[in-house]
Amino acid sequence: MKTALHQLLAEYPLEKLLQTIPTGLFLVNNEKTIVYWNSEAERITGYSAAETVGQNCAILQGDPCHKGCRLFSDNDAYPVIAQTCSFQHKNGEVITLSKNIDLIRDNSGTVIGGIEAFVEITKFKREEDLLRDAVNKRTLELEQEKAALRSVLDGMTDPVYICDNQFQLVFINQAMSEILGDVTGKPCFQAIYNENQTCSDCPLAAVLSGKVVRQEKMFLGRNRIFEVIHSPYPEKSSTTQKLAVCRDITERIQSERRLHQANKELDAFVSTVSHDLRSPLTPLIGFADLLIDRYSDDLDEIGQISIREIKKTAEKMRNLLEDLLTLSRVEQLKQPELPVDVTLVANEMLFELADKVIESGAEVTISELPAVRIPEELIANMFRNLLANAIKYAVKSNPLVEVKGEQIDSHVWYRIIDHGPGIGCEEHMSIFEPFYRGSGSRHISGTGIGLATVAKIARVYGGSAWVEETPGGGATFVVMFPAEEK
């Protein structure tokens, strides 16, 4: 049954159909004479049908067509699809075409001509060529950068290796080769660590995701410890390999261990001496008090002064020994499992110092302070020392003492702010040294251990302590600790 479409096609001339398709089209006979040239071919090439029909297709000067026409080639399987050729437009501009070629046969199968359908791809081809050139240029640059980098790596005294995402060693420098020999191409876990499978702490996945990983490892056959820095290679945005730079830190580790042992022995010595020397001071102070209470009236002025000096000196020695004992115990206390309420501890220290606060007329304000996971005893000692110093040295000039705290990014900051005479810049570092007494401490009692203890507490728990000038005058003591990871 014929539809309306069939009827329309029967009535609609083939010529009109060929003239409306958005593809250049021309037909040739067996002598390669152009017998048909449609309107899209005119638009693409600039040549009209009147200029081409009846002419040999060689006038088109296509490249590579003019060198060897493929239309009637015995070696080609037809149709030929998406052949690219260059063509000179009538205006002289060279354009690029993509064309399909096929033969035209009669009912008996005899070839009676050929047909070519083409579209212009000049802009696309130009952009493709530009992109290819850019890729080739960038590839060359990367190869040059890679060669330069590997040249630098080969000159390093630290062992270096690069492995791919399949754990295969693709590069080792001379220093690594001297340790392991030529192990390029082998799995890193086998060549470096003599393992049959990937290491349990392998950082490759993390590095390929863009992270830098630090490890301490011991290489095969080497009784040496290396610090290994694993980083993405060639860059974080397109990481396909891992670069590992290895530094021998054996001596450093051994020195740290010896230093740690020496500090441990020194702390134990200080603790023992402080405890043993403190014991006889208690009765000495007690007997001095007894003499003052019972026999003060029987002694002349020199005797009374002597007893008071004995008591004063004994108390000073006791305070010094107690401070030394606290200093030696900083690293011995176990870190608490839960964060300490620092605001509560600071307020308890203020209450402990109530007599001195009242006597000096100090006005102490304590803001909400962030919690940290540091032994409460050490937090208490830190605020006891810093508050006591502010009360002793600053409130005579201005009674206001402020205690503030905040968390900024990955650190917690505590500030004890006074508005007194301040501390000279030349003493900002020295005041945290043991037994150092600042120029403003003359005629004021103290052991010179308090701020050294504060600095050690900060250092042991990964932080630091320092002093700044308070805007408008005074000293601001700052103690910083790493914040707890959430």
mmCIF file of N, CA and C in Angstrom, residues 224-225 248-256 258:
data_model
loop_
_atom_site.group_PDB
_atom_site.id
_atom_site.type_symbol
_atom_site.label_atom_id
_atom_site.label_comp_id
_atom_site.label_asym_id
_atom_site.label_seq_id
_atom_site.Cartn_x
_atom_site.Cartn_y
_atom_site.Cartn_z
ATOM 1 N N ARG A 224 70.173 0.576 58.906
ATOM 2 C CA ARG A 224 70.081 2.026 58.954
ATOM 3 C C ARG A 224 68.609 2.431 58.911
ATOM 4 N N ILE A 225 68.301 3.541 59.541
ATOM 5 C CA ILE A 225 66.928 4.056 59.543
ATOM 6 C C ILE A 225 66.857 5.233 58.572
ATOM 7 N N ASP A 248 68.959 9.254 55.327
ATOM 8 C CA ASP A 248 69.493 8.443 56.430
ATOM 9 C C ASP A 248 69.473 9.277 57.715
ATOM 10 N N ILE A 249 68.659 8.846 58.671
ATOM 11 C CA ILE A 249 68.536 9.590 59.934
ATOM 12 C C ILE A 249 68.986 8.736 61.116
ATOM 13 N N THR A 250 69.799 7.727 60.826
ATOM 14 C CA THR A 250 70.228 6.815 61.889
ATOM 15 C C THR A 250 70.926 7.566 63.016
ATOM 16 N N GLU A 251 71.901 8.409 62.661
ATOM 17 C CA GLU A 251 72.634 9.151 63.688
ATOM 18 C C GLU A 251 71.713 10.083 64.468
ATOM 19 N N ARG A 252 70.788 10.731 63.734
ATOM 20 C CA ARG A 252 69.866 11.643 64.405
ATOM 21 C C ARG A 252 68.983 10.903 65.401
ATOM 22 N N ILE A 253 68.472 9.738 65.001
ATOM 23 C CA ILE A 253 67.620 8.939 65.893
ATOM 24 C C ILE A 253 68.412 8.502 67.115
ATOM 25 N N GLN A 254 69.653 8.060 66.871
ATOM 26 C CA GLN A 254 70.484 7.624 67.997
ATOM 27 C C GLN A 254 70.785 8.787 68.933
ATOM 28 N N SER A 255 71.059 9.966 68.366
ATOM 29 C CA SER A 255 71.314 11.153 69.203
ATOM 30 C C SER A 255 70.073 11.530 69.998
ATOM 31 N N GLU A 256 68.910 11.453 69.357
ATOM 32 C CA GLU A 256 67.663 11.765 70.067
ATOM 33 C C GLU A 256 67.428 10.791 71.205
ATOM 34 N N ARG A 258 69.768 9.100 72.816
ATOM 35 C CA ARG A 258 70.734 9.392 73.891
ATOM 36 C C ARG A 258 70.313 10.632 74.667
#
